Amino acid sequence: MPSLESLLIRHAHIILPNGELMLGDVLTHDRQIIEVASEISTTTPTTVIDAQGLTLLPGVIDPQVHFREPGLEHKEDLFTASCACAKGGVTSFLEMPNTRPLTTTQQALDDKLQRASNKCLVNYGFFIGATTENLPDLLLAKPTPGIKIFMGSMHGQLLVDQDAALEAIFAQGNRLIAVHAEDQSRINQRRQEFAGIHDPAVHSQIQDNQAALLATKLALQLSQKYQRRLHILHMSTAEEAELLRQDKPSWVTAEVTPQHLLLNTSAYEKIGTLAQMNPPLRSPHDNQVLWQALQDGVIDFIATDHAPHTLAEKAQEYPNSPSGMPGVETSLALMLTAATQGRCTVAQVANWMSTSVAKAYGIANKGAIAPGYDADLVLVDLNTFRPVRREELLTKCRWSPFEGWNLTGWAVTTIVGGQIVYDKGQLNTEVRGRALTFS
C-alpha cells in the first residue's frame, strides 16, 4: 500500500456543498479533506495537481451495480469493475446480491467484503438479498446498505413475488429495503401473449409500464403500512414518477439510470439486444417525464445498474439474450454532457451522483467537498469532447450501449481516500478502497 500523504489540488473549479462554483485549492491529508480555499499556502505537500481548466466534483457513489463476483467472473469481476469505476470517476459503489452463491447470508457477505478488500481500487458496499426464507439474515447481516428485493425479473430464490412473503419482510426490522419493482405475474402472462417473437423490441412490451407500476404501487403500500424505509431502484416509467409525485412519503427515495433518461425503445433498431435491460427501455415520453421528476426532486439520484454480459451472450437470439448493460465508465460523462446541453446543471449532477446518495444510505463524510469529508474526488474536463470507444473501455465485457456518443466531462483524475487511483489514462492498481459503513 502506498503511504498516506498530503495532496494539494490547485486552481480547480470546485463544486461547493451549496452548489456554488469556486476557483481555488483543496488540501487533503490522511484520507481526508483538510482545507478548501481560494488559495492554500502550505509546507510542501507530497503531491501537487495543477487542475487549471478542470472542474472538481465529489467522487461518484454508484448505488446500484452488478459486478458478478463470485461465480460469474467471465462477465466481470471486482478488480475489472473497480478499474472501470476509477476511469469513470466512481469512487464508491453498492453492489447487488445476484452472484453465485447469492449474497443472502452473513457468510456470503463476509466473503464479498474479503474479496473486495483484496481487489477493489474504490470503496465498496454490498446489499443482502431477500429470499422467502432468510429473514434472520436480513435483520442482522452487516455491514450492508440494505435489503434488496427482486419483486420480478428474476428466477430462483431471489424472486420474492408473493404478497405474504413481501409483507413479512416489510413488517420486521427497520433496515432500508430497495426494490426491483416489476410485477412477475403480469410479466409471465405477457410472455405467453408474445411467445415466439424474436425481435428484442418486444421486451419493452412484455415487461411493460404497467408491470412496473403495479409493483411500485405494492411496495409503496407496504412501506406506508409499516412506515418502512423504501428505495425504488431504476425507476423507468412516467406512471411511476407521477405516482410518487402525488404521494411520496418522506422516508421513500427513488433513483433513475442514465439509460432510462437518454435511451428509449428506438435503440433496439440501432443496437439490438445491447439495448435489452430490466426494467426495459421506454418511450421518449417516459424519458421526458423522468427528467422532470429528477429536476423536481421526485426522483432523488442516479444509479447505473451496471450489469455486464459478454458480447457472445448478448448475441443470442431474443429471448435467450440476457438483460443488462455496463455503465460505470460512462455515467458521469453522460450526465455532464447533458449539463452542457442545458438539461441540468453541473451542481445538480454532483448532487444526484454523490451527495444525495450518501445522504440516502447514511454514508458518513462522503458526497461533498468540505473539510472533514473523505478525500474521494474527481477532476473532470468539461471543455473536451471524446467519443465512447469500445477498445478504450476497462469493463471486462468491452462494450457500451453508448458506443460512438460524443461526450464531455470525462474523468481526468480520480482520487480515492486521498490517493490518485486514475490519472490521464493511467491506473494506479496499488490503491485499495475501503468498506463503506451505513448509519
PDB file of C-alpha atoms in Angstrom, residues 15-18 26-36 57-59 61 123 354-359 362-377 415-418:
ATOM      1  CA  ILE A  15     -18.314  22.485  -6.731  1.00  0.00           C
ATOM      2  CA  LEU A  16     -19.021  23.509  -3.142  1.00  0.00           C
ATOM      3  CA  PRO A  17     -21.659  21.803  -0.920  1.00  0.00           C
ATOM      4  CA  ASN A  18     -24.110  24.672  -1.566  1.00  0.00           C
ATOM      5  CA  VAL A  26      -8.137  21.716  -1.936  1.00  0.00           C
ATOM      6  CA  LEU A  27      -5.680  20.154   0.504  1.00  0.00           C
ATOM      7  CA  THR A  28      -6.043  16.559   1.673  1.00  0.00           C
ATOM      8  CA  HIS A  29      -4.133  14.590   4.267  1.00  0.00           C
ATOM      9  CA  ASP A  30      -4.509  11.047   5.599  1.00  0.00           C
ATOM     10  CA  ARG A  31      -7.645  10.226   3.517  1.00  0.00           C
ATOM     11  CA  GLN A  32      -9.466  13.449   4.429  1.00  0.00           C
ATOM     12  CA  ILE A  33     -10.030  16.922   3.040  1.00  0.00           C
ATOM     13  CA  ILE A  34      -8.455  19.348   5.492  1.00  0.00           C
ATOM     14  CA  GLU A  35      -8.813  22.694   3.700  1.00  0.00           C
ATOM     15  CA  VAL A  36     -10.766  24.267   0.841  1.00  0.00           C
ATOM     16  CA  LEU A  57     -16.519  17.172  -8.038  1.00  0.00           C
ATOM     17  CA  PRO A  58     -17.130  14.833  -5.115  1.00  0.00           C
ATOM     18  CA  GLY A  59     -16.408  11.280  -6.288  1.00  0.00           C
ATOM     19  CA  ILE A  61     -21.180   6.986  -5.493  1.00  0.00           C
ATOM     20  CA  ASN A 123     -14.815   1.933  -1.879  1.00  0.00           C
ATOM     21  CA  SER A 354     -22.856  11.735  -4.933  1.00  0.00           C
ATOM     22  CA  THR A 355     -24.363  13.989  -2.233  1.00  0.00           C
ATOM     23  CA  SER A 356     -27.925  12.604  -2.342  1.00  0.00           C
ATOM     24  CA  VAL A 357     -26.700   9.003  -2.461  1.00  0.00           C
ATOM     25  CA  ALA A 358     -24.540   9.460   0.654  1.00  0.00           C
ATOM     26  CA  LYS A 359     -27.481  11.057   2.442  1.00  0.00           C
ATOM     27  CA  GLY A 362     -26.323   7.180   5.639  1.00  0.00           C
ATOM     28  CA  ILE A 363     -22.739   7.053   4.337  1.00  0.00           C
ATOM     29  CA  ALA A 364     -20.866   9.443   6.636  1.00  0.00           C
ATOM     30  CA  ASN A 365     -18.333  12.005   5.369  1.00  0.00           C
ATOM     31  CA  LYS A 366     -18.891  11.372   1.683  1.00  0.00           C
ATOM     32  CA  GLY A 367     -20.548  13.298  -1.124  1.00  0.00           C
ATOM     33  CA  ALA A 368     -19.172  16.812  -0.522  1.00  0.00           C
ATOM     34  CA  ILE A 369     -16.001  18.845  -0.918  1.00  0.00           C
ATOM     35  CA  ALA A 370     -15.537  20.296   2.571  1.00  0.00           C
ATOM     36  CA  PRO A 371     -13.087  19.920   5.466  1.00  0.00           C
ATOM     37  CA  GLY A 372     -13.651  16.690   7.409  1.00  0.00           C
ATOM     38  CA  TYR A 373     -15.066  14.856   4.385  1.00  0.00           C
ATOM     39  CA  ASP A 374     -13.279  11.896   2.844  1.00  0.00           C
ATOM     40  CA  ALA A 375     -10.932  12.790   0.000  1.00  0.00           C
ATOM     41  CA  ASP A 376     -12.905  10.911  -2.674  1.00  0.00           C
ATOM     42  CA  LEU A 377     -12.765  13.311  -5.599  1.00  0.00           C
ATOM     43  CA  ILE A 415      -8.848  10.239  -6.121  1.00  0.00           C
ATOM     44  CA  VAL A 416      -9.897   7.614  -3.553  1.00  0.00           C
ATOM     45  CA  GLY A 417      -9.072   8.259   0.107  1.00  0.00           C
ATOM     46  CA  GLY A 418      -6.575  10.945  -0.866  1.00  0.00           C
TER      47      GLY A 418
END
